[in-house]
Short mmCIF file of C-alpha atoms and ligand atoms in Angstrom, two decimals:
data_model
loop_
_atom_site.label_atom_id
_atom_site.label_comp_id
_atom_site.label_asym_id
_atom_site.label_seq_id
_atom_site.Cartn_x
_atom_site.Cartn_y
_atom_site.Cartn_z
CA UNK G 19 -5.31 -15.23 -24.23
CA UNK G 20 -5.32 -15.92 -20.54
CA UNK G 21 -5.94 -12.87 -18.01
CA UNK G 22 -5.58 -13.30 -14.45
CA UNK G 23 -6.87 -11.72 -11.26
CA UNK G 24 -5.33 -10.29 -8.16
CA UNK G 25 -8.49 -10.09 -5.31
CA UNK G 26 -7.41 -6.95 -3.43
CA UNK G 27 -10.04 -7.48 -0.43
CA UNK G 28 -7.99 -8.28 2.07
CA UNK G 29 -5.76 -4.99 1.76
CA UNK G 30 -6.23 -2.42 -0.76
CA UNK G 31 -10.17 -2.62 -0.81
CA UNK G 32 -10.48 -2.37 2.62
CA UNK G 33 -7.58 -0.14 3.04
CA UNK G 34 -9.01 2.28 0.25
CA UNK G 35 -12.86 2.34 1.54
CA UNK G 36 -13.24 1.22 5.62
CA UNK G 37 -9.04 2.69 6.68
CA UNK G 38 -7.75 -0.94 7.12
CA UNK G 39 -10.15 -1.31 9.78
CA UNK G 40 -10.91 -5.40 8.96
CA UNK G 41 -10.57 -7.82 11.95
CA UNK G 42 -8.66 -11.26 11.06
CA UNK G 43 -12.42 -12.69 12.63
CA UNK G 44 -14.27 -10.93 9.71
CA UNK G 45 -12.34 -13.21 7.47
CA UNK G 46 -11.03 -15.77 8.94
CA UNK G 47 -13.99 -17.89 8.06
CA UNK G 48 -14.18 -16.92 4.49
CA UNK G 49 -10.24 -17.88 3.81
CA UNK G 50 -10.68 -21.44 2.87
CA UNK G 51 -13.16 -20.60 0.09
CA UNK G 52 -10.92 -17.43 -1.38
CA UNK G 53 -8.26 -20.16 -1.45
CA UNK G 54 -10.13 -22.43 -3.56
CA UNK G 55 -12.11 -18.85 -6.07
CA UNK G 56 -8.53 -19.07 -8.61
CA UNK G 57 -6.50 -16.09 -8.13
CA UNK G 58 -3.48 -15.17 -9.40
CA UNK G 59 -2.77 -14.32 -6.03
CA UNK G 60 -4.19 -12.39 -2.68
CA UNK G 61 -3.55 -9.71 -1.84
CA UNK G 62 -3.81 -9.59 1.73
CA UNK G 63 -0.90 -7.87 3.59
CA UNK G 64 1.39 -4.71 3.35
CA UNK G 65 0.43 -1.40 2.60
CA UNK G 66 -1.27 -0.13 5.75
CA UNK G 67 -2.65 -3.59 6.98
CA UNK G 68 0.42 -3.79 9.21
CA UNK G 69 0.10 -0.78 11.04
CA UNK G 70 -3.81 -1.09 11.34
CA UNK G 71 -3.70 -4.44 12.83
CA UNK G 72 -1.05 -3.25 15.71
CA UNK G 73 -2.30 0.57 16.26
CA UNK G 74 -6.37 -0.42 15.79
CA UNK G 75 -7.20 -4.28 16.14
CA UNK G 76 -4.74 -5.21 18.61
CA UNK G 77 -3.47 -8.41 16.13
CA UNK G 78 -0.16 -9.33 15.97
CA UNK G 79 0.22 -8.50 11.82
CA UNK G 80 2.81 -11.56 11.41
CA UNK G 81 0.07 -13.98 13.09
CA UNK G 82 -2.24 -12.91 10.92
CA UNK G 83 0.07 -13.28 8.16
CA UNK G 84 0.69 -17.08 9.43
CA UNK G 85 -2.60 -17.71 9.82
CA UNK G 86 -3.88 -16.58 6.14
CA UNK G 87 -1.26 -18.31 4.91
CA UNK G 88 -2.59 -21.59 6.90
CA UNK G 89 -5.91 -21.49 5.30
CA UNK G 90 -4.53 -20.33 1.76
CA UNK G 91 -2.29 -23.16 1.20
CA UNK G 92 -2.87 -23.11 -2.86
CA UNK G 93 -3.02 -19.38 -3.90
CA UNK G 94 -0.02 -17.21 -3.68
CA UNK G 95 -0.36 -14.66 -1.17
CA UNK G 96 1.08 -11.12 -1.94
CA UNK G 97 1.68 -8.15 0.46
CA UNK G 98 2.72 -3.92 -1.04
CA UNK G 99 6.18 -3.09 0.24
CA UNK G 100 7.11 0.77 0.05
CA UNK G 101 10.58 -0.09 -0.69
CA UNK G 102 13.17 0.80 1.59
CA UNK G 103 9.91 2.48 3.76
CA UNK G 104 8.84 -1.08 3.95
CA UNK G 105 5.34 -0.20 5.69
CA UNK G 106 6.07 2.77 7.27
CA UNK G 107 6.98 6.09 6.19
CA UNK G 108 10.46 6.92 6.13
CA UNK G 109 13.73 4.71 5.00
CA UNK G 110 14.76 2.30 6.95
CA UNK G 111 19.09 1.01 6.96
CA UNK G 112 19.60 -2.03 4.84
CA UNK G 113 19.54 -5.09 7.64
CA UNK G 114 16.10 -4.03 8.38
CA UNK G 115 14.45 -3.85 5.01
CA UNK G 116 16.55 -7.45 4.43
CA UNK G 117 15.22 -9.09 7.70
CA UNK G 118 11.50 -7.69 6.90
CA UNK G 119 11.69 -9.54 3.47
CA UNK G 120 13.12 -12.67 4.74
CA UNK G 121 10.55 -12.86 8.16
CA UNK G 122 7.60 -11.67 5.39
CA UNK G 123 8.56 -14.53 2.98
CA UNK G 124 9.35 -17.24 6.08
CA UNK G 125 5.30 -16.30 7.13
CA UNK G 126 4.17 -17.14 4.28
CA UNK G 127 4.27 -14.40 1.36
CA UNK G 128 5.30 -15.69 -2.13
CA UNK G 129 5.10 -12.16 -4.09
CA UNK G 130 6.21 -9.01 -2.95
CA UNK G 131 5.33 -5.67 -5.06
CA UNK G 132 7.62 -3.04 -3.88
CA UNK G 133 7.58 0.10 -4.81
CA UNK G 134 9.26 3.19 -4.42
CA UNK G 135 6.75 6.90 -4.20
CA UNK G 136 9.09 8.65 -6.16
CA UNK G 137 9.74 5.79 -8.51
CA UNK G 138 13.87 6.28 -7.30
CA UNK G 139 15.11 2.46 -8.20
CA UNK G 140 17.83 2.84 -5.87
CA UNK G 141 15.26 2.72 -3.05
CA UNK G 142 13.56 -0.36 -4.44
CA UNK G 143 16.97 -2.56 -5.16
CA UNK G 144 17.71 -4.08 -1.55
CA UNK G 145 14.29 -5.18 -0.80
CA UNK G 146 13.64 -6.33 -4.35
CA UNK G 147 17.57 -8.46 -4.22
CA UNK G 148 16.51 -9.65 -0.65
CA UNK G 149 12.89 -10.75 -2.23
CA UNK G 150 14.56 -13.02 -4.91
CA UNK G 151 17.29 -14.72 -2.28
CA UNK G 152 14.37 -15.78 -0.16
CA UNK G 153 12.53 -17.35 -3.11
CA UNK G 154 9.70 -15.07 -3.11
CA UNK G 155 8.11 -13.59 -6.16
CA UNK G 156 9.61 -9.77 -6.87
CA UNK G 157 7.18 -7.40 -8.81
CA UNK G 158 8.36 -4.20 -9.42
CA UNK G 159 5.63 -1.53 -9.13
CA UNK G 160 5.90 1.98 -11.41
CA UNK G 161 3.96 4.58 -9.28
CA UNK G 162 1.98 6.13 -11.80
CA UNK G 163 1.24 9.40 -12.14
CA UNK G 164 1.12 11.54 -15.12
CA UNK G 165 2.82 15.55 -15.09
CA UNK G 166 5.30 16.87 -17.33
CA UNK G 167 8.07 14.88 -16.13
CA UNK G 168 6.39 11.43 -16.65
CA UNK G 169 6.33 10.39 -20.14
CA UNK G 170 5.15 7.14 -21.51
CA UNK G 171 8.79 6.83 -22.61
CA UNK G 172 10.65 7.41 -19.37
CA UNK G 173 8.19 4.35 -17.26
CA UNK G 174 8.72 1.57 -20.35
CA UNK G 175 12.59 2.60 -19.70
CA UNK G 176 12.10 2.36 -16.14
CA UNK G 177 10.21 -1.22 -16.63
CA UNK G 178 12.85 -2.36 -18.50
CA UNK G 179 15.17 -1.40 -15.66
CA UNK G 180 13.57 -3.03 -13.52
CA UNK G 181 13.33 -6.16 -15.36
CA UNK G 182 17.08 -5.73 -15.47
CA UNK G 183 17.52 -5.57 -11.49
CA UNK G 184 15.68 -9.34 -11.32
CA UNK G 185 12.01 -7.96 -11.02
CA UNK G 186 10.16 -11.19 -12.02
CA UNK G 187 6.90 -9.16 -12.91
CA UNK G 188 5.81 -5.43 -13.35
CA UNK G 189 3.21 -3.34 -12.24
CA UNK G 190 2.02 0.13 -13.46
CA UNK G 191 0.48 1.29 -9.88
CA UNK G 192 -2.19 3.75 -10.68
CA UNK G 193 -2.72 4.26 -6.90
CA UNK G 194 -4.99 7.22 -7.59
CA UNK G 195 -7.08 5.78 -10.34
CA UNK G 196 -5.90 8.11 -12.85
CA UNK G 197 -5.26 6.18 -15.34
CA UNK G 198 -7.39 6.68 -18.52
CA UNK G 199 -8.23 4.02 -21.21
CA UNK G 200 -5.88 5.22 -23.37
CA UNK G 201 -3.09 5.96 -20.84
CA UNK G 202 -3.49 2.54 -20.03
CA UNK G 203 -3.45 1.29 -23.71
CA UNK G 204 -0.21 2.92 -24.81
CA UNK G 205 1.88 2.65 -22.00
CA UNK G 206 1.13 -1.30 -21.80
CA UNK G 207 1.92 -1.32 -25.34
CA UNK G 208 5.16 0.77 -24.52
CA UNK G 209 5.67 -2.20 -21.46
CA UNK G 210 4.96 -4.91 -23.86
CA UNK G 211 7.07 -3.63 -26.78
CA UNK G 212 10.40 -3.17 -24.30
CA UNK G 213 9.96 -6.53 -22.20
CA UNK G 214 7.57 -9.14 -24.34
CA UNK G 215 8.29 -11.96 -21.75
CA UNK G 216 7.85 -10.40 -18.35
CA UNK G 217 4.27 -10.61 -16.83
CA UNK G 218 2.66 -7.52 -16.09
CA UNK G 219 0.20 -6.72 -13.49
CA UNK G 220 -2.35 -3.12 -13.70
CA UNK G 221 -3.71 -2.04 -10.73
CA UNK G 222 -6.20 0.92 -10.69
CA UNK G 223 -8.88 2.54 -8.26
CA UNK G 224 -12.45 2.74 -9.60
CA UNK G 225 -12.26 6.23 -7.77
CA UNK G 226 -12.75 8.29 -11.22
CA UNK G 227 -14.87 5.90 -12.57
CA UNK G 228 -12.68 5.26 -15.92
CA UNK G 229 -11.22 1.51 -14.10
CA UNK G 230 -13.36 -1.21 -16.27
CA UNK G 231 -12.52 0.86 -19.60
CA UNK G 232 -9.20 1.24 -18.43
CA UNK G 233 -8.37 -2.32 -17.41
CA UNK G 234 -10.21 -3.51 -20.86
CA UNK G 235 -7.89 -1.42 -22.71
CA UNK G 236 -5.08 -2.86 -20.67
CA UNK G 237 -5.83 -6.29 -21.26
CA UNK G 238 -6.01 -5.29 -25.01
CA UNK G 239 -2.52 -4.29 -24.91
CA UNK G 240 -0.99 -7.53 -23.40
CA UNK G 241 -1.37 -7.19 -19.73
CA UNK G 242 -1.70 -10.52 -17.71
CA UNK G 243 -2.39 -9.82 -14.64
CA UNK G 244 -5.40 -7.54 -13.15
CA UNK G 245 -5.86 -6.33 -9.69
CA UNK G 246 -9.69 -6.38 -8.90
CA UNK G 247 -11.79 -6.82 -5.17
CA UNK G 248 -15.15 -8.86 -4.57
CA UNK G 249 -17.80 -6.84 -5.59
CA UNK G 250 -19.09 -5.71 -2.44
CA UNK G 251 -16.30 -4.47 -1.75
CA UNK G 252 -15.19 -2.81 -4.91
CA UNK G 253 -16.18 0.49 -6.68
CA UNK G 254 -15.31 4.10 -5.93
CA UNK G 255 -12.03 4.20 -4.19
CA UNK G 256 -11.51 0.88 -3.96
CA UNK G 257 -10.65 -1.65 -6.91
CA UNK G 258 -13.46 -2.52 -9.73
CA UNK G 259 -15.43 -5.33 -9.01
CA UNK G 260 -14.06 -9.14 -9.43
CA UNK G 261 -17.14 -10.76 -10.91
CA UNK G 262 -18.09 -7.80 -13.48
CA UNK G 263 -14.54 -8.14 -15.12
CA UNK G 264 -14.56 -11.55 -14.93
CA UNK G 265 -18.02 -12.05 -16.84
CA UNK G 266 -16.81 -9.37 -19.45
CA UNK G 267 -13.73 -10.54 -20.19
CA UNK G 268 -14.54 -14.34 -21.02
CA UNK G 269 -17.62 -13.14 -23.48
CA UNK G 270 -14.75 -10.81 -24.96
CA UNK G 271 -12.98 -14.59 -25.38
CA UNK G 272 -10.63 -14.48 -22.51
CA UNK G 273 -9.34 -17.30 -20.86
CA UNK G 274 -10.88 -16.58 -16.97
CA UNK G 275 -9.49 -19.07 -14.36
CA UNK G 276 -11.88 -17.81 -11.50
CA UNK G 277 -14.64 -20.11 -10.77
CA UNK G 278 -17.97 -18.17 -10.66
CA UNK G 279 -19.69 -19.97 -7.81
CA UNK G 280 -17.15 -19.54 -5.22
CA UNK G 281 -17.14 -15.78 -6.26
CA UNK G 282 -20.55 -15.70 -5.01
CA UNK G 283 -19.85 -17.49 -1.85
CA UNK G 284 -17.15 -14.75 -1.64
CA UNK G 285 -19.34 -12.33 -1.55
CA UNK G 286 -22.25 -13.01 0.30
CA UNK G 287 -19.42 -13.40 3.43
CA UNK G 288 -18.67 -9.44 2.57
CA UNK G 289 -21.67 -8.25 1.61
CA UNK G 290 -23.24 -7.90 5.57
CA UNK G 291 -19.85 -6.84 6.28
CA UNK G 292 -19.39 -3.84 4.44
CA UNK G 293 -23.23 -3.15 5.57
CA UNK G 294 -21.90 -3.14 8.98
CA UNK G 295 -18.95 -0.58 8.82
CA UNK G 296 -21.79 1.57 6.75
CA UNK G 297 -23.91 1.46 9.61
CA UNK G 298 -21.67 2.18 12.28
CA UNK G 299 -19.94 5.10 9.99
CA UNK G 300 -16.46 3.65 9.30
CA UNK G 301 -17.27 3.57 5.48
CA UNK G 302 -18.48 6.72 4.21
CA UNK G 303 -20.88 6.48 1.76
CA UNK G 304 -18.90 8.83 -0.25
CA UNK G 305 -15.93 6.91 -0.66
CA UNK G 306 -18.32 4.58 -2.49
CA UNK G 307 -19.18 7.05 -5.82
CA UNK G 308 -17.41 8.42 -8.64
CA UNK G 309 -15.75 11.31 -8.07
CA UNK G 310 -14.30 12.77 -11.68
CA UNK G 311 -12.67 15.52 -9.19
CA UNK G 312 -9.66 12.96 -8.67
CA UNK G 313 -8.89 13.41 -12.84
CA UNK G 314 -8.15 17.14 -11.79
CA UNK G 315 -6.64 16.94 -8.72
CA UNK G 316 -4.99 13.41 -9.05
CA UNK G 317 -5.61 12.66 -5.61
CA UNK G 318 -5.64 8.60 -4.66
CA UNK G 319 -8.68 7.19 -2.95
CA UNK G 320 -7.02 7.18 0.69
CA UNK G 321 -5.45 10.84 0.50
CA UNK G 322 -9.05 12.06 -0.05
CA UNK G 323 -10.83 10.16 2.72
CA UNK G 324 -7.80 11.06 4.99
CA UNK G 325 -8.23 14.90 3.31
CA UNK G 326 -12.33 14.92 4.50
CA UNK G 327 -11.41 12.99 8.10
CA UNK G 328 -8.72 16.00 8.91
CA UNK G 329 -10.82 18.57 7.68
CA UNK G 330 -13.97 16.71 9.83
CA UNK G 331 -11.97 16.63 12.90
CA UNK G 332 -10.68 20.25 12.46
CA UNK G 333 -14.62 21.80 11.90
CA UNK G 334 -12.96 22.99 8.56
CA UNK G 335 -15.01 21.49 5.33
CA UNK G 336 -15.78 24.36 4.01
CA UNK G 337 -12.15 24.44 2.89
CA UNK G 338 -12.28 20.76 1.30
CA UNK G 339 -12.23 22.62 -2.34
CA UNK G 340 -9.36 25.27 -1.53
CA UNK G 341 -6.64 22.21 -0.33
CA UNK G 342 -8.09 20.46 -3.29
CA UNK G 343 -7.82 23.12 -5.81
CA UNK G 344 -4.12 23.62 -3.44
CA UNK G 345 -2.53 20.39 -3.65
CA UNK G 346 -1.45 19.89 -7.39
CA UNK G 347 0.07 23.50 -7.18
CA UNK G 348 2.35 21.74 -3.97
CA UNK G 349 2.87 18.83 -5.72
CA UNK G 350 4.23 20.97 -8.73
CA UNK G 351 6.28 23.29 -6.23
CA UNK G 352 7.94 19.57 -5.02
CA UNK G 353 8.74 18.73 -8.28
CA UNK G 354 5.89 16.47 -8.62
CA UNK G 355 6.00 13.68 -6.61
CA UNK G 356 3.49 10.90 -7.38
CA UNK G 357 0.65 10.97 -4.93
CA UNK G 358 1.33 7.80 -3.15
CA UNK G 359 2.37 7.17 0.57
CA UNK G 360 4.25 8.94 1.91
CA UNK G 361 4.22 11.95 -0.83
CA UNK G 362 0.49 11.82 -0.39
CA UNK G 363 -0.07 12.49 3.11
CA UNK G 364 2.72 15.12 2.79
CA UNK G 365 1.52 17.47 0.06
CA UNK G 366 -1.59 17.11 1.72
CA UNK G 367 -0.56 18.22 4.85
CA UNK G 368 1.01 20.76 2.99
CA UNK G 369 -1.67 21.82 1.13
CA UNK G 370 -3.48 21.96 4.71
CA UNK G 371 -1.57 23.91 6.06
CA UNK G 372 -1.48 26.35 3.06
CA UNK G 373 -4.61 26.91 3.33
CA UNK G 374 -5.69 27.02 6.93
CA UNK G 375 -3.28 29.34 7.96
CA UNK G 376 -3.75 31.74 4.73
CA UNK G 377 -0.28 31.98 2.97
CA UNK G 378 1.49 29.24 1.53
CA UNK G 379 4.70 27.69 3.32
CA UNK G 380 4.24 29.76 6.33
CA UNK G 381 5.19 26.31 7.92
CA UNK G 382 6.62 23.80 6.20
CA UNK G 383 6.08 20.43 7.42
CA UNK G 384 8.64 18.11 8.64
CA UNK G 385 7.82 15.60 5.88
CA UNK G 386 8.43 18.22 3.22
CA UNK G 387 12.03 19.46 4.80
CA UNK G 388 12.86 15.82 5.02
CA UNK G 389 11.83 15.20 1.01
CA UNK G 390 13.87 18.66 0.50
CA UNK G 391 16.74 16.73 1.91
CA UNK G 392 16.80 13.92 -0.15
CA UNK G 393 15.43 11.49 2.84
CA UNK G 394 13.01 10.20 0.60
CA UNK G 395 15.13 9.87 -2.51
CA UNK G 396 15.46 11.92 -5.81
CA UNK G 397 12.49 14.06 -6.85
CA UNK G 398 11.01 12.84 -10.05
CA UNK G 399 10.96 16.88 -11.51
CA UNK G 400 13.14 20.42 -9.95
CA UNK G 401 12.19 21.00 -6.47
CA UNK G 402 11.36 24.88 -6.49
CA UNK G 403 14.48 27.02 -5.36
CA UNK G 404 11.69 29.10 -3.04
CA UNK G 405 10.08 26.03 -1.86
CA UNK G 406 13.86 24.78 -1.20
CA UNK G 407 14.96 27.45 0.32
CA UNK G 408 12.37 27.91 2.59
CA UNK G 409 12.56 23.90 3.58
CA UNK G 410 16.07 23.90 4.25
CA UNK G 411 16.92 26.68 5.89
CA UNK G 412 20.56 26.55 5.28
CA UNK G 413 20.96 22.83 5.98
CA UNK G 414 22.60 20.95 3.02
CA UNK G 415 20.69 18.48 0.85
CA UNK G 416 21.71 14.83 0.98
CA UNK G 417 23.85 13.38 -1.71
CA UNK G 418 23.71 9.96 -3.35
CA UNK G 419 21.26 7.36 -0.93
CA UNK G 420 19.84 8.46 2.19
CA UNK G 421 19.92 4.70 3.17
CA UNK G 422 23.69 4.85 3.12
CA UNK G 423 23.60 7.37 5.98
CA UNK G 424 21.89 4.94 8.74
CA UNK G 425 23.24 2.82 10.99
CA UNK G 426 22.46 -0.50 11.11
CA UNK G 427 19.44 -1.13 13.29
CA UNK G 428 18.13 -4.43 13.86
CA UNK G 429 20.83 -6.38 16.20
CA UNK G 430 20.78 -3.13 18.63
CA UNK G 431 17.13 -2.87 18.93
CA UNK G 432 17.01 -6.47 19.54
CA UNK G 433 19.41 -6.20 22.59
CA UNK G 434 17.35 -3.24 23.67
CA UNK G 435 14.29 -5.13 23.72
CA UNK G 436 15.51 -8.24 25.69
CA UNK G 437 12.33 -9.74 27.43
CA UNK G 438 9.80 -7.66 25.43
CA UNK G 439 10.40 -9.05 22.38
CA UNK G 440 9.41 -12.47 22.18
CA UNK G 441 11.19 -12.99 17.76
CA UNK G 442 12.64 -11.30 15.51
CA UNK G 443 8.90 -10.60 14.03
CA UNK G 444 8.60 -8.65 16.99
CA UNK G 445 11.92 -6.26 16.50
CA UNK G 446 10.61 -5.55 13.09
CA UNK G 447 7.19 -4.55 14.61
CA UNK G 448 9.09 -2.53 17.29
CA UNK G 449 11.30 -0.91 14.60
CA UNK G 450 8.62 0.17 11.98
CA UNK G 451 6.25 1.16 14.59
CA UNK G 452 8.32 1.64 18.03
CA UNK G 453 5.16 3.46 20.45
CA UNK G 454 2.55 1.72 19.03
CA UNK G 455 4.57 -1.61 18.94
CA UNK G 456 5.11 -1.29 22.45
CA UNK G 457 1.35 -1.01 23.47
CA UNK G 458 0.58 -3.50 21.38
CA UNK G 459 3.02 -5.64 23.47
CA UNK G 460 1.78 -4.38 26.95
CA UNK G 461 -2.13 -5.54 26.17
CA UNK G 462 -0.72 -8.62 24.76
CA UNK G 463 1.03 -9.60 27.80
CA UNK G 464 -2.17 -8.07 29.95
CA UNK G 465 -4.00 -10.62 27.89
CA UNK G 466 -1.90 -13.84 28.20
CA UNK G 467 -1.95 -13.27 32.08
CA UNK G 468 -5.33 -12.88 32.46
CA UNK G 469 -5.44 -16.27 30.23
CA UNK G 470 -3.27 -17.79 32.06
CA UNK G 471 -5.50 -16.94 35.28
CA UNK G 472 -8.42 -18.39 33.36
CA UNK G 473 -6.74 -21.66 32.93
CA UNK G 474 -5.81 -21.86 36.48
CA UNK G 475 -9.56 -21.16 37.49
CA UNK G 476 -10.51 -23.88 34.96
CA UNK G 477 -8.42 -26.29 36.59
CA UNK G 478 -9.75 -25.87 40.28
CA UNK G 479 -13.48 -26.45 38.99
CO1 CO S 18 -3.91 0.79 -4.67
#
C-alpha cells in the first residue's frame, strides 16, 4: 500500500510555530528542490499566508503564489480555504468566493481544501462547485473536534456528503492535534467503510504529542494521504516531521514516493532558518514541546501562541491557566464550535474577556453576537438561551444562509478602486483585507517610483 505526503512548510508549519512570518526570499531558493522531494502536493498558500504576506512582509500574496508555482512546475500546489470566509474571517457574497477560486486556480493552485469551522456544508458548497469548474482539485476538510455533539457517526455521514457535493478527496482536519490513535483509527475506518474509493488526506498537529501514533494508526485504517513538514520545522504545534514518517512507514512496508536525499537538502535550507526566528524571538521555544494541556483544553497550536502573545502584551500571564481552564466552558456555552479560525480566536477572546474583567459575558464580543446570529452558519450543538440572550439583545437570529443576505461585491469594489487596483487579484486583496490592502498598495507604488527613479539615474551614468 502506497501512502503519500503533503509537506506543510510553506503554510501550516510556519503558520503554526513562527505566525506566518516566512519571506518568499527565505524560500525562494529552496523551491526547485521541494519540487523535485515527491509530494503529494505543497502546501504553500491559504490559511493565514495571505494576510501575513500583505499586513507583515509587504508581498503581493498572488505573486508569490505565481512565483511558487514557477519553480514547482511538477508537484501540485495546494492552498486552506475557510469556505465562504475564504482567508479572512467572516462570509463573503457568492461572486467573491467564485472569483477567489477561479484567480487562486488561474495562479497556479491545483487543490483546494476548504473547509467550513463549524463543519455547516452549506458554507463550503460555492467555493467547493467553483473549485471543480476551474479544474482544480476539491478536498473537503471535516474540522475535527470531538464533544458530545460529534460522533464518529455524524463526520463518516458528513464525508459521505461531501463526496456527494463533488469533493474529489477528504480530509479529517485535526487543527488542534487532538486526535488520538484510536480516534484516528475508527473514524478512518468509519471514512473508509462509507466511501472506499475517495482518497483521504489526515492532517494533525504534533502539539499533544500523540501525531506519529496517530497518523500510524491512520494509515492502518486506509488513509492515503498524510500531511507532514520538514523536520526542522515540524514538532510541537506544527506538523510531525517528514523524514521520521517517511523512514517508519517504508520499514512498516509502505510504498514511500519521497526521495530521501532531497529531504535532506530540504532541510539543511530550514534548519538556519528556524535558528534565526529563535534567535530573534519570533519562534518561541515553547511552541516547540509537547504540551498534553491541549488534550484538556482542545486548544489548536495557533489559538495558544495567540492566547500567550495577548496575555504577554496585556502584562496578564498569570491568568494563562484561568482562560485555559475558561475556554472549553465558552465553547460549551456556544454550542461547541470546533476550535478552528474564526471560532478559535472568538471563544478565546471570549474566554479573555471572562476572565480579565471577573464575570463571565459582562461583554460579549462582536464575533460571538455575530455567531449568535447565524453569520457564521449553524452551530454544531444548542447555543445557550443565557449566552443567546445576552448576545442578541433582542435582535433576531438569521434564518437559512447568511451568504444569501449580501450583496454582490466584487464589480462595485472594482469601480471603486479605479486606478488603485492594478487586476482583479488586487480587488480580491482589497475585499478580504480592505485597510491593510490599501497600505500594501501605497508602499508598493512608493516602491515602483523610487524604482523607476533608480532606472532613470542608471541611465544618465
Ligand atoms: Co493545521
Amino acid at each position: 500500500m502506497k501512502v503519500q505526503f503533503t509537506e506543510t512548510v510553506l503554510r501550516d508549519a510556519q503558520q503554526s510555530l513562527i505566525a506566518t512570518r516566512l519571506p518568499f526570499e527565505q524560500f525562494e531558493s529552496i523551491l526547485e528542490t521541494i519540487n523535485k522531494a515527491g509530494y503529494y502536493s505543497i502546501e504553500c498558500w491559504g490559511g493565514a499566508t495571505f494576510d501575513s504576506c500583505l499586513r507583515f512582509l509587504n508581498e503581493d500574496p498572488w505573486e508569490r503564489l505565481i512565483k511558487i508555482k514557477k519553480k514547482c512546475p511538477d508537484t501540485k500546489l495546494q492552498m486552506l480555504l475557510r469556505g465562504q470566509n475564504l482567508l479572512g474571517y467572516r462570509h463573503y457574497p457568492d461572486d467573491v468566493v467564485k472569483k477567489f477560486v477561479e484567480n487562486s486556480v488561474e495562479c497556479g493552485i491545483d487543490i483546494i481544501r476548504i473547509f467550513d469551522a463549524l463543519n455547516d456544508l452549506t458554507n463550503i458548497k460555492v467555493s467547493l462547485e467553483e473549485t471543480i469548474k476551474r479544474g482544480a482539485i476539491a478536498s473537503a476538510a471535516i474540522s475535527y473536534t470531538t464533544s458530545p455533539v460529534h460522533t464518529i457517526k455524524k463526520f463518516a455521514e458528513m464525508a459521505k456528503e461531501m463526496a456527494k457535493m463533488g469533493a474529489q478527496t477528504i480530509c479529517i482536519k485535526d487543527m488542534a492535534g487532538v486526535m488520538s490513535p484510536k480516534e484516528a483509527y475508527d473514524l478512518v475506518s468509519a471514512i473508509k467503510d462509507a466511501i472506499p474509493d475517495t482518497p483521504l488526506v489526515v492532517h494533525t498537529h504534533s502539539t499533544t504529542g500523540l501525531a506519529f501514533m496517530t497518523y500510524l494508526k491512520a494509515v492502518e485504517a486506509g488513509a492515503d494521504i498524510i500531511d507532514t513538514a520538514i523536520s526542522s520545522m515540524s514538532g510541537g504545534t506544527s506538523q510531525p516531521a517528514t523524514e521520521t514518517l517517511a523512514y517508519a512507514l517504508r520499514q512498516l512496508g509502505y510504498e514511500v514516493d519521497l526521495d530521501d536525499k532531497v529531504l535532506i537538502e530540504v532541510n539543511n535550507h530550514f534548519k538556519p532558518i528556524r535558528d534565526s526566528f529563535l534567535a530573534d524571538g519570533t519562534l518561541n521555544p515553547l511552541v516547540m514541546a509537547t504540551d498534553t494541556q491541549a488534550l484538556n483544553y482542545k486548544i489548536p497550536g495557533g489559538m495558544l501562541s495567540n492566547l500567550i502573545s495577548q496575555l504577554t502584551a496585556q502584562k496578564a500571564m498569570d491568568k494563562l491557566d484561568a482562560v485555559l481552564t475558561e475556554t472549553p466552558k465558552v465553547r460549551k456555552d456556544l454550542g461547541y464550535p470546533p476550535l478552528v479560525t474564526p471560532m478559535s480566536q472568538m471563544v478565546g477572546v471570549q474566554a479573555t474577556y471572562n476572565v480579565l474583567l471577573g464575570e463571565r459575558y459582562k461583554t460579549v464580543g462582536k464575533e460571538v453576537k455575530a455567531y449568535c446570529k447565524g453569520e457564521y452558519g449553524k452551530a454544531p450543538g444548542k447555543i445557550d438561551p443565557k449566552v443567546m440572550e445576552k448576545a442578541l439583545q433582542g435582535e433576531k437570529p438569521i434564518e437559512g444562509r447568511y451568504a444569501d443576505t449580501l450583496e454582490p461585491q466584487f464589480e462595485k469594489t472594482k469601480k471603486e478602486l479605479k486606478g488603485i487596483a492594478k487586476n482583479d487579484r488586487d480587488v480580491l486583496s482589497y475585499i478580504a483585507f480592505p485597510q491593510v490592502a490599501e497600505k500594501f498598495f501605497e508602499k508598493r507604488k512608493e516602491k515602483e517610483e523610487n524604482e523607476v527613479t533608480y532606472t532613470i539615474e542608471e541611465i544618465k551614468d
